CSV table of N, CA and C in Angstrom, one decimal:
chain,number,residue,atom,x,y,z
D,1,UNK,N,118.4,121.9,116.3
D,1,UNK,CA,118.2,120.4,115.5
D,1,UNK,C,119.2,120.3,114.5
D,2,UNK,N,119.6,119.4,114.2
D,2,UNK,CA,121.5,119.0,112.9
D,2,UNK,C,120.4,119.7,111.9
D,3,UNK,N,121.6,119.9,111.3
D,3,UNK,CA,121.5,120.9,110.2
D,3,UNK,C,121.7,119.7,108.8
D,4,UNK,N,120.8,119.6,108.1
D,4,UNK,CA,121.0,118.7,106.6
D,4,UNK,C,122.2,117.7,106.5
D,5,UNK,N,123.0,119.3,106.1
D,5,UNK,CA,124.0,118.7,105.5
D,5,UNK,C,124.9,117.9,106.6
D,6,UNK,N,124.5,118.1,107.8
D,6,UNK,CA,125.3,117.3,109.1
D,6,UNK,C,124.4,116.2,109.5
D,7,UNK,N,123.7,115.6,108.9
D,7,UNK,CA,123.1,114.0,109.1
D,7,UNK,C,124.2,113.0,108.4
D,8,UNK,N,124.0,112.2,109.1
D,8,UNK,CA,125.0,110.7,108.6
D,8,UNK,C,123.6,110.4,107.5
D,9,UNK,N,124.8,109.0,107.1
D,9,UNK,CA,124.1,108.1,106.0
D,9,UNK,C,123.5,106.8,106.9
D,10,UNK,N,122.2,106.0,106.7
D,10,UNK,CA,121.9,105.2,106.8
D,10,UNK,C,122.4,103.8,106.6
D,11,UNK,N,123.5,102.8,107.4
D,11,UNK,CA,123.9,102.1,106.7
D,11,UNK,C,123.0,101.1,106.2
D,12,UNK,N,123.1,100.7,105.2
D,12,UNK,CA,122.1,99.6,104.3
D,12,UNK,C,122.8,98.8,103.6
D,13,UNK,N,121.4,97.5,103.5
D,13,UNK,CA,122.2,97.0,102.1
D,13,UNK,C,120.7,96.9,101.3
D,14,UNK,N,121.2,96.3,99.8
D,14,UNK,CA,120.6,96.3,98.7
D,14,UNK,C,120.1,95.2,97.8
D,15,UNK,N,119.6,94.6,97.4
D,15,UNK,CA,119.3,93.3,96.9
D,15,UNK,C,119.1,93.2,95.5
D,16,UNK,N,119.8,92.4,94.2
D,16,UNK,CA,119.3,92.5,93.0
D,16,UNK,C,119.4,90.9,93.0
D,17,UNK,N,118.0,90.7,93.0
D,17,UNK,CA,117.9,88.8,92.8
D,17,UNK,C,117.0,88.6,91.4
D,18,UNK,N,118.1,88.1,91.1
D,18,UNK,CA,117.9,87.5,89.4
D,18,UNK,C,117.4,86.3,89.1
D,19,UNK,N,116.5,86.0,88.6
D,19,UNK,CA,115.7,84.6,88.6
D,19,UNK,C,116.6,83.7,87.1
D,20,UNK,N,116.5,82.4,87.1
D,20,UNK,CA,117.4,81.9,85.6
D,20,UNK,C,117.0,82.8,84.4
D,21,UNK,N,116.2,83.4,84.2
D,21,UNK,CA,115.4,84.1,83.1
D,21,UNK,C,116.0,85.3,82.5
D,22,UNK,N,116.9,85.5,84.1
D,22,UNK,CA,118.0,87.2,83.8
D,22,UNK,C,116.9,88.0,84.4
D,23,UNK,N,115.6,87.8,84.8
D,23,UNK,CA,114.8,88.9,85.0
D,23,UNK,C,115.1,89.2,86.7
D,24,UNK,N,114.9,90.5,87.4
D,24,UNK,CA,115.2,91.1,88.6
D,24,UNK,C,113.5,91.0,88.8
D,25,UNK,N,113.8,91.0,90.6
D,25,UNK,CA,112.6,90.8,91.4
D,25,UNK,C,112.6,92.4,91.5
D,26,UNK,N,111.1,92.9,91.4
D,26,UNK,CA,110.9,94.5,92.4
D,26,UNK,C,109.6,94.2,93.0
D,27,UNK,N,109.4,94.9,93.6
D,27,UNK,CA,108.3,94.9,94.8
D,27,UNK,C,107.5,96.5,94.4
D,28,UNK,N,106.4,96.5,94.2
D,28,UNK,CA,105.6,97.4,94.9
D,28,UNK,C,105.1,98.2,96.5
D,29,UNK,N,106.1,99.2,96.8
D,29,UNK,CA,106.3,99.6,98.3
D,29,UNK,C,104.4,99.7,98.3
D,30,UNK,N,104.7,99.3,99.6
D,30,UNK,CA,103.4,99.5,100.3
D,30,UNK,C,102.8,100.8,100.6
D,31,UNK,N,104.3,101.3,101.0
D,31,UNK,CA,103.8,103.4,101.0
D,31,UNK,C,104.9,103.6,101.0
D,32,UNK,N,105.0,105.3,101.3
D,32,UNK,CA,106.1,105.7,102.0
D,32,UNK,C,105.9,107.4,101.7
D,33,UNK,N,106.5,108.0,102.3
D,33,UNK,CA,106.5,109.8,101.9
D,33,UNK,C,107.0,110.3,101.0
D,34,UNK,N,107.8,109.6,100.4
D,34,UNK,CA,108.9,109.5,99.3
D,34,UNK,C,108.3,109.3,97.7
D,35,UNK,N,106.7,108.7,97.9
D,35,UNK,CA,106.7,108.4,97.1
D,35,UNK,C,106.1,109.9,96.2
D,36,UNK,N,106.2,109.9,94.8
D,36,UNK,CA,105.9,111.0,94.3
D,36,UNK,C,104.9,110.8,92.9
D,37,UNK,N,104.5,109.7,92.3
D,37,UNK,CA,103.4,108.9,91.8
D,37,UNK,C,103.7,107.7,91.8
D,38,UNK,N,102.4,107.0,90.5
D,38,UNK,CA,102.2,105.2,90.6
D,38,UNK,C,103.3,104.8,89.8
D,39,UNK,N,104.1,105.5,89.2
D,39,UNK,CA,105.3,104.9,88.4
D,39,UNK,C,106.2,104.6,89.3
D,40,UNK,N,106.4,105.8,90.1
D,40,UNK,CA,108.1,105.5,90.6
D,40,UNK,C,108.2,104.8,92.4
D,41,UNK,N,106.7,103.8,92.2
D,41,UNK,CA,107.1,102.8,93.9
D,41,UNK,C,107.4,101.5,93.7
D,42,UNK,N,108.4,101.3,92.8
D,42,UNK,CA,109.1,100.1,92.8
D,42,UNK,C,110.5,100.0,93.4
D,43,UNK,N,110.8,99.3,93.8
D,43,UNK,CA,112.1,98.6,94.0
D,43,UNK,C,112.5,97.7,94.5
D,44,UNK,N,113.6,97.6,93.8
D,44,UNK,CA,114.7,95.8,94.8
D,44,UNK,C,114.2,96.0,96.4
D,45,UNK,N,114.2,94.5,96.9
D,45,UNK,CA,114.4,94.6,98.6
D,45,UNK,C,116.0,95.0,98.9
D,46,UNK,N,115.5,96.0,100.1
D,46,UNK,CA,116.2,96.8,100.7
D,46,UNK,C,116.2,96.8,102.3
D,47,UNK,N,117.5,97.3,103.0
D,47,UNK,CA,117.1,97.5,104.5
D,47,UNK,C,118.6,97.8,105.5
D,48,UNK,N,118.0,98.2,106.4
D,48,UNK,CA,119.0,97.9,107.6
D,48,UNK,C,119.9,97.2,108.1
D,49,UNK,N,121.3,97.7,108.1
D,49,UNK,CA,122.4,96.6,109.0
D,49,UNK,C,122.1,96.9,110.0
D,50,UNK,N,122.1,96.0,110.8
D,50,UNK,CA,122.2,96.5,112.7
D,50,UNK,C,123.2,96.3,113.0
D,51,UNK,N,123.5,97.0,114.4
D,51,UNK,CA,125.0,97.7,114.6
D,51,UNK,C,125.9,95.9,114.6
D,52,UNK,N,126.8,95.5,114.1
D,52,UNK,CA,127.8,94.3,114.7
D,52,UNK,C,127.4,93.6,113.4
D,53,UNK,N,126.1,94.0,112.6
D,53,UNK,CA,126.0,93.0,111.3
D,53,UNK,C,126.9,92.6,110.1
D,54,UNK,N,127.0,92.1,109.6
D,54,UNK,CA,128.1,91.4,108.4
D,54,UNK,C,127.0,92.0,107.4
D,55,UNK,N,127.6,92.9,106.4
D,55,UNK,CA,126.9,93.2,105.2
D,55,UNK,C,126.0,92.4,104.6
D,56,UNK,N,126.5,90.8,104.3
D,56,UNK,CA,125.9,89.8,103.6
D,56,UNK,C,125.2,88.7,104.6
D,57,UNK,N,124.9,89.1,105.7
D,57,UNK,CA,124.2,88.7,106.8
D,57,UNK,C,122.9,89.3,106.5
D,58,UNK,N,122.9,91.0,106.6
D,58,UNK,CA,121.8,91.5,106.5
D,58,UNK,C,121.4,91.1,105.7
D,59,UNK,N,122.0,91.2,104.1
D,59,UNK,CA,121.5,91.0,102.9
D,59,UNK,C,120.3,89.8,103.0
D,60,UNK,N,121.0,88.7,103.1
D,60,UNK,CA,119.9,87.5,104.2
D,60,UNK,C,118.9,87.7,104.4
D,61,UNK,N,119.1,88.3,105.5
D,61,UNK,CA,118.1,88.8,106.2
D,61,UNK,C,117.0,89.2,105.3
D,62,UNK,N,117.1,90.8,105.1
D,62,UNK,CA,116.3,91.7,104.8
D,62,UNK,C,115.7,90.8,103.6
D,63,UNK,N,116.4,90.1,102.9
D,63,UNK,CA,115.9,89.8,101.3
D,63,UNK,C,114.7,88.6,102.3
D,64,UNK,N,115.1,87.8,103.8
D,64,UNK,CA,113.6,87.2,104.0
D,64,UNK,C,113.1,88.1,104.6
D,65,UNK,N,112.9,88.6,105.4
D,65,UNK,CA,111.9,89.6,106.0
D,65,UNK,C,110.9,90.1,105.0
D,66,UNK,N,111.5,90.6,103.8
D,66,UNK,CA,111.0,91.3,102.8
D,66,UNK,C,110.0,90.5,101.7
D,67,UNK,N,110.7,89.6,101.5
D,67,UNK,CA,110.1,88.2,100.3
D,67,UNK,C,110.1,86.7,100.6
D,68,UNK,N,110.2,86.4,101.6
D,68,UNK,CA,110.2,85.0,102.6
D,68,UNK,C,111.2,83.7,101.6
D,69,UNK,N,112.1,84.8,100.7
D,69,UNK,CA,113.4,84.1,100.0
D,69,UNK,C,114.1,83.4,100.5
D,70,UNK,N,114.3,82.4,100.7
D,70,UNK,CA,115.9,82.0,101.1
D,70,UNK,C,116.8,81.4,100.4
D,71,UNK,N,116.2,80.9,99.0
D,71,UNK,CA,116.8,80.1,98.6
D,71,UNK,C,117.7,80.3,96.9
D,72,UNK,N,118.5,81.2,97.5
D,72,UNK,CA,119.7,81.9,96.9
D,72,UNK,C,121.2,81.9,97.2
D,73,UNK,N,121.8,82.2,96.3
D,73,UNK,CA,122.9,81.8,95.7
D,73,UNK,C,123.9,83.2,95.6
D,74,UNK,N,125.0,83.9,96.3
D,74,UNK,CA,125.8,84.9,96.1
D,74,UNK,C,126.4,84.9,94.8
D,75,UNK,N,125.9,85.8,94.1
D,75,UNK,CA,127.4,86.5,92.2
D,75,UNK,C,128.0,87.2,92.8
D,76,UNK,N,127.5,88.1,93.2
D,76,UNK,CA,128.4,89.4,93.2
D,76,UNK,C,128.2,90.4,94.1
D,77,UNK,N,129.0,91.8,94.1
D,77,UNK,CA,128.5,92.4,95.2
D,77,UNK,C,129.7,94.1,94.9
D,78,UNK,N,129.0,94.9,94.8
D,78,UNK,CA,129.4,95.7,94.0
D,78,UNK,C,130.5,96.6,95.7
D,79,UNK,N,131.9,96.5,95.4
D,79,UNK,CA,132.9,97.1,96.4
D,79,UNK,C,132.8,98.1,96.7
D,80,UNK,N,132.4,99.5,96.6
D,80,UNK,CA,132.4,100.4,97.1
D,80,UNK,C,130.6,100.7,97.6
D,81,UNK,N,130.5,101.4,98.7
D,81,UNK,CA,129.3,101.3,99.2
D,81,UNK,C,128.9,102.6,98.4
D,82,UNK,N,126.8,102.5,98.2
D,82,UNK,CA,126.9,103.6,97.1
D,82,UNK,C,126.1,104.9,97.8
D,83,UNK,N,125.5,105.0,97.9
D,83,UNK,CA,125.1,106.6,98.9
D,83,UNK,C,124.1,107.5,97.7
D,84,UNK,N,122.6,107.6,98.7
D,84,UNK,CA,121.9,108.8,97.8
D,84,UNK,C,121.2,109.6,99.6
D,85,UNK,N,121.2,110.6,98.7
D,85,UNK,CA,120.0,111.8,99.8
D,85,UNK,C,118.4,111.6,99.7
D,86,UNK,N,117.8,111.4,100.9
D,86,UNK,CA,116.1,112.0,100.5
D,86,UNK,C,116.4,113.4,100.1
D,87,UNK,N,114.8,113.7,100.1
D,87,UNK,CA,115.0,115.3,99.6
D,87,UNK,C,114.2,115.9,100.6
D,88,UNK,N,115.5,117.0,101.0
D,88,UNK,CA,115.1,117.7,102.0
D,88,UNK,C,113.8,117.9,102.7
D,89,UNK,N,112.4,118.4,101.7
D,89,UNK,CA,111.0,117.7,102.3
D,89,UNK,C,110.9,116.5,103.4
D,90,UNK,N,111.5,115.5,102.9
D,90,UNK,CA,111.5,114.4,103.3
D,90,UNK,C,111.9,113.9,104.3
D,91,UNK,N,113.3,114.7,104.4
D,91,UNK,CA,114.2,114.1,105.3
D,91,UNK,C,114.1,114.0,106.9
D,92,UNK,N,113.2,115.6,107.2
D,92,UNK,CA,113.1,115.9,108.6
D,92,UNK,C,111.4,114.5,108.7
D,93,UNK,N,110.6,113.7,108.5
D,93,UNK,CA,109.9,112.6,108.4
D,93,UNK,C,110.4,111.6,108.3
D,94,UNK,N,111.4,111.6,107.8
D,94,UNK,CA,111.6,109.7,107.5
D,94,UNK,C,112.9,109.3,108.6
D,95,UNK,N,113.0,108.4,108.8
D,95,UNK,CA,114.0,107.9,110.2
D,95,UNK,C,113.9,108.9,111.0
D,96,UNK,N,113.1,109.6,111.0
D,96,UNK,CA,112.7,110.0,112.8
D,96,UNK,C,113.4,111.1,112.6
D,97,UNK,N,114.1,111.9,111.1
D,97,UNK,CA,114.9,112.9,110.7
D,97,UNK,C,116.0,112.5,111.3
D,98,UNK,N,117.0,111.0,111.7
D,98,UNK,CA,118.0,111.0,112.2
D,98,UNK,C,119.1,110.9,111.2
D,99,UNK,N,118.2,111.1,109.4
D,99,UNK,CA,119.6,110.2,108.2
D,99,UNK,C,119.4,111.5,107.3
D,100,UNK,N,120.5,112.1,106.7
D,100,UNK,CA,120.3,112.0,105.5
D,100,UNK,C,120.3,111.9,104.1
D,101,UNK,N,120.4,110.3,104.5
D,101,UNK,CA,119.6,109.4,103.2
D,101,UNK,C,120.5,107.9,104.0
D,102,UNK,N,120.4,107.3,102.4
D,102,UNK,CA,121.5,105.9,102.5
D,102,UNK,C,122.9,105.6,102.4
D,103,UNK,N,123.5,104.7,102.7
D,103,UNK,CA,124.7,104.0,101.7
D,103,UNK,C,124.3,102.9,102.1
D,104,UNK,N,124.9,102.4,100.4
D,104,UNK,CA,124.6,101.2,100.7
D,104,UNK,C,125.1,99.7,100.1
D,105,UNK,N,125.6,99.0,100.5
D,105,UNK,CA,126.3,97.6,100.0
D,105,UNK,C,125.2,97.1,99.3
D,106,UNK,N,125.2,96.7,97.9
D,106,UNK,CA,124.3,95.7,97.4
D,106,UNK,C,124.9,94.5,96.3
D,107,UNK,N,124.4,94.1,96.5
D,107,UNK,CA,124.8,92.2,96.6
D,107,UNK,C,123.6,91.8,94.8
D,108,UNK,N,124.0,91.0,94.8
D,108,UNK,CA,123.5,90.3,93.7
D,108,UNK,C,123.6,88.4,94.3
D,109,UNK,N,121.8,88.6,93.8
D,109,UNK,CA,121.9,86.9,94.1
D,109,UNK,C,121.4,86.4,92.9
D,110,UNK,N,121.5,85.1,92.6
D,110,UNK,CA,120.6,84.0,92.0
D,110,UNK,C,119.6,83.5,92.3
D,111,UNK,N,118.3,83.4,92.2
D,111,UNK,CA,117.2,82.5,92.7
D,111,UNK,C,117.1,81.3,92.4
D,112,UNK,N,117.4,80.7,93.0
D,112,UNK,CA,117.4,79.2,92.6
D,112,UNK,C,115.9,78.4,93.0
D,113,UNK,N,115.0,78.8,94.1
D,113,UNK,CA,113.9,78.7,94.1
D,113,UNK,C,112.9,79.3,92.9
D,114,UNK,N,111.4,79.1,93.4
D,114,UNK,CA,110.3,78.7,92.6
D,114,UNK,C,110.0,80.0,93.1
D,115,UNK,N,108.6,80.5,92.3
D,115,UNK,CA,108.3,81.4,92.6
D,115,UNK,C,107.3,81.5,93.6
D,116,UNK,N,106.9,80.0,94.4
D,116,UNK,CA,106.0,79.7,94.7
D,116,UNK,C,106.5,79.9,96.3
D,117,UNK,N,107.7,80.3,96.7
D,117,UNK,CA,108.6,80.8,97.5
D,117,UNK,C,108.0,82.1,98.1
D,118,UNK,N,108.5,82.6,97.0
D,118,UNK,CA,108.2,84.2,97.5
D,118,UNK,C,106.3,84.5,98.1
D,119,UNK,N,106.6,85.5,98.8
D,119,UNK,CA,105.6,86.1,99.4
D,119,UNK,C,105.8,87.2,100.1
D,120,UNK,N,105.4,88.3,99.6
D,120,UNK,CA,105.4,89.3,100.4
D,120,UNK,C,104.4,89.8,101.2
D,121,UNK,N,103.1,89.3,100.9
D,121,UNK,CA,101.7,89.8,101.9
D,121,UNK,C,101.9,89.3,103.4
D,122,UNK,N,102.8,87.8,103.7
D,122,UNK,CA,103.2,87.2,104.8
D,122,UNK,C,104.1,87.5,104.4
D,123,UNK,N,105.7,87.9,104.6
D,123,UNK,CA,106.9,88.1,104.7
D,123,UNK,C,108.1,87.1,106.0
D,124,UNK,N,108.7,86.8,105.6
D,124,UNK,CA,109.4,85.7,106.8
D,124,UNK,C,109.5,86.1,108.0
D,125,UNK,N,109.7,86.0,109.4
D,125,UNK,CA,109.6,86.3,110.4
D,125,UNK,C,108.6,87.4,111.1
D,126,UNK,N,107.6,87.2,110.3
D,126,UNK,CA,106.6,87.9,111.1
D,126,UNK,C,106.6,89.3,110.9
D,127,UNK,N,107.5,89.8,109.6
D,127,UNK,CA,107.3,90.9,109.5
D,127,UNK,C,106.3,92.1,108.8
D,128,UNK,N,106.4,93.4,109.0
D,128,UNK,CA,105.4,94.1,108.3
D,128,UNK,C,106.1,93.9,106.5
D,129,UNK,N,104.9,93.8,106.1
D,129,UNK,CA,104.9,93.6,103.9
D,129,UNK,C,105.0,95.2,103.9
D,130,UNK,N,106.5,95.4,103.4
D,130,UNK,CA,107.4,96.6,102.8
D,130,UNK,C,106.5,96.3,101.2
D,131,UNK,N,106.0,95.3,100.7
D,131,UNK,CA,105.4,95.1,99.3
D,131,UNK,C,103.7,95.0,99.1
D,132,UNK,N,102.7,95.4,98.4
D,132,UNK,CA,102.0,94.8,98.0
D,132,UNK,C,102.0,93.9,97.0
D,133,UNK,N,103.2,93.9,96.5
D,133,UNK,CA,103.3,93.4,95.2
D,133,UNK,C,104.4,93.0,94.6
D,134,UNK,N,104.3,92.0,93.6
D,134,UNK,CA,105.7,92.0,93.3
D,134,UNK,C,105.8,91.1,91.6
D,135,UNK,N,107.0,91.4,91.0
D,135,UNK,CA,106.9,90.9,89.5
D,135,UNK,C,108.7,91.1,88.9
D,136,UNK,N,109.0,90.2,88.6
D,136,UNK,CA,109.6,89.6,87.2
D,136,UNK,C,110.1,91.0,86.1
D,137,UNK,N,111.2,91.7,86.0
D,137,UNK,CA,111.2,92.6,85.0
D,137,UNK,C,112.9,92.6,85.1
D,138,UNK,N,113.0,92.8,83.2
D,138,UNK,CA,114.4,93.4,82.5
D,138,UNK,C,115.1,94.1,83.5
D,139,UNK,N,116.3,94.1,83.6
D,139,UNK,CA,117.0,94.7,84.7
D,139,UNK,C,117.0,96.2,83.6
D,140,UNK,N,117.2,95.9,82.8
D,140,UNK,CA,117.6,97.9,81.5
D,140,UNK,C,116.5,98.3,82.4
D,141,UNK,N,115.3,98.3,82.8
D,141,UNK,CA,113.6,99.3,83.6
D,141,UNK,C,114.0,99.3,84.4
D,142,UNK,N,114.8,99.0,85.8
D,142,UNK,CA,114.8,99.4,86.6
D,142,UNK,C,114.7,100.5,87.2
D,143,UNK,N,116.0,101.4,86.8
D,143,UNK,CA,116.4,103.0,86.9
D,143,UNK,C,115.1,103.6,86.9
D,144,UNK,N,113.9,103.7,85.8
D,144,UNK,CA,112.8,104.2,85.5
D,144,UNK,C,111.9,103.9,86.3
D,145,UNK,N,111.5,102.6,87.3
D,145,UNK,CA,110.7,102.6,87.9
D,145,UNK,C,111.0,103.3,89.9
D,146,UNK,N,112.1,103.3,89.9
D,146,UNK,CA,112.4,104.4,91.1
D,146,UNK,C,112.0,105.2,91.2
D,147,UNK,N,112.0,105.5,92.5
D,147,UNK,CA,112.1,107.2,93.1
D,147,UNK,C,113.0,107.7,92.2
D,148,UNK,N,113.0,109.2,91.5
D,148,UNK,CA,113.9,110.2,91.1
D,148,UNK,C,115.3,109.9,92.1
D,149,UNK,N,114.9,110.7,93.3
D,149,UNK,CA,116.6,110.6,94.0
D,149,UNK,C,117.3,109.1,94.0
D,150,UNK,N,116.5,108.3,93.9
D,150,UNK,CA,117.3,107.2,94.0
D,150,UNK,C,117.8,106.5,92.6
D,151,UNK,N,117.7,107.3,91.4
D,151,UNK,CA,117.9,107.0,90.4
D,151,UNK,C,119.2,106.0,90.0
D,152,UNK,N,120.4,107.2,90.3
D,152,UNK,CA,121.7,106.7,90.2
D,152,UNK,C,122.4,105.9,90.6
D,153,UNK,N,121.9,105.3,91.6
D,153,UNK,CA,122.3,104.0,92.3
D,153,UNK,C,121.7,103.4,91.4
D,154,UNK,N,120.5,102.7,91.3
D,154,UNK,CA,120.3,102.0,90.8
D,154,UNK,C,120.5,101.6,89.1
D,155,UNK,N,121.2,103.2,88.6
D,155,UNK,CA,121.6,103.0,87.4
D,155,UNK,C,123.1,102.1,87.5
D,156,UNK,N,123.9,102.9,88.6
D,156,UNK,CA,124.9,102.2,88.7
D,156,UNK,C,125.0,100.3,89.1
D,157,UNK,N,124.1,100.2,89.8
D,157,UNK,CA,123.7,98.7,89.6
D,157,UNK,C,123.4,98.0,89.1
D,158,UNK,N,122.6,98.3,88.0
D,158,UNK,CA,122.2,98.1,86.3
D,158,UNK,C,123.5,97.8,85.7
D,159,UNK,N,124.4,99.0,86.0
D,159,UNK,CA,126.0,98.9,85.0
D,159,UNK,C,126.6,97.4,85.8
D,160,UNK,N,126.5,98.1,86.5
D,160,UNK,CA,127.2,96.4,87.5
D,160,UNK,C,127.0,95.2,87.5
D,161,UNK,N,125.4,94.5,87.3
D,161,UNK,CA,125.2,93.4,87.4
D,161,UNK,C,124.1,93.0,86.4
D,162,UNK,N,124.4,94.3,85.0
D,162,UNK,CA,123.7,93.5,83.6
D,162,UNK,C,124.5,92.7,82.8
D,163,UNK,N,125.7,92.3,83.3
D,163,UNK,CA,126.2,90.9,82.6
D,163,UNK,C,125.6,89.6,83.8
D,164,UNK,N,125.1,89.4,84.7
D,164,UNK,CA,124.5,88.4,85.3
D,164,UNK,C,123.4,87.8,84.9
D,165,UNK,N,122.7,89.4,84.7
D,165,UNK,CA,121.2,88.9,84.3
D,165,UNK,C,121.2,88.5,82.5
D,166,UNK,N,122.1,88.2,81.9
D,166,UNK,CA,122.3,87.8,80.8
D,166,UNK,C,122.6,89.1,79.1
D,167,UNK,N,122.5,90.8,80.5
D,167,UNK,CA,122.1,92.1,79.6
D,167,UNK,C,123.2,92.6,78.8
């Protein structure tokens, strides 16, 4: 069995979807072995990059597959790949034990549609629902709503994109 320290990071994208009022989309996760309580079950859309797929194309695809949203314009991206480790107690069960965490390219997108476009219960492409509910949240609140081991990534995302939300 591969040692935790030797496991690679899963290549992933993260999406900060900002509405015209400057609030950010967050979804309540449908489940996950990493959840520790009912407060830290919210997150922004994110997902894996397929082999050979461009990160920007992956971001648009993942957003659609989790929210049904296509009405967006790209505002910015963080130049660095941000990483987080999942807790060792979860690592053997998450992603079939193949990864120690994720390395993510984050994008800020302006939502140009209406809230009726968002459908987390029946997301685009017939994909399994990742979220059971959603809401618009002030960007500054995001780090306090995510599972603690992802908090440093969310703090960096908020720092990088706060001006895009009018914060």
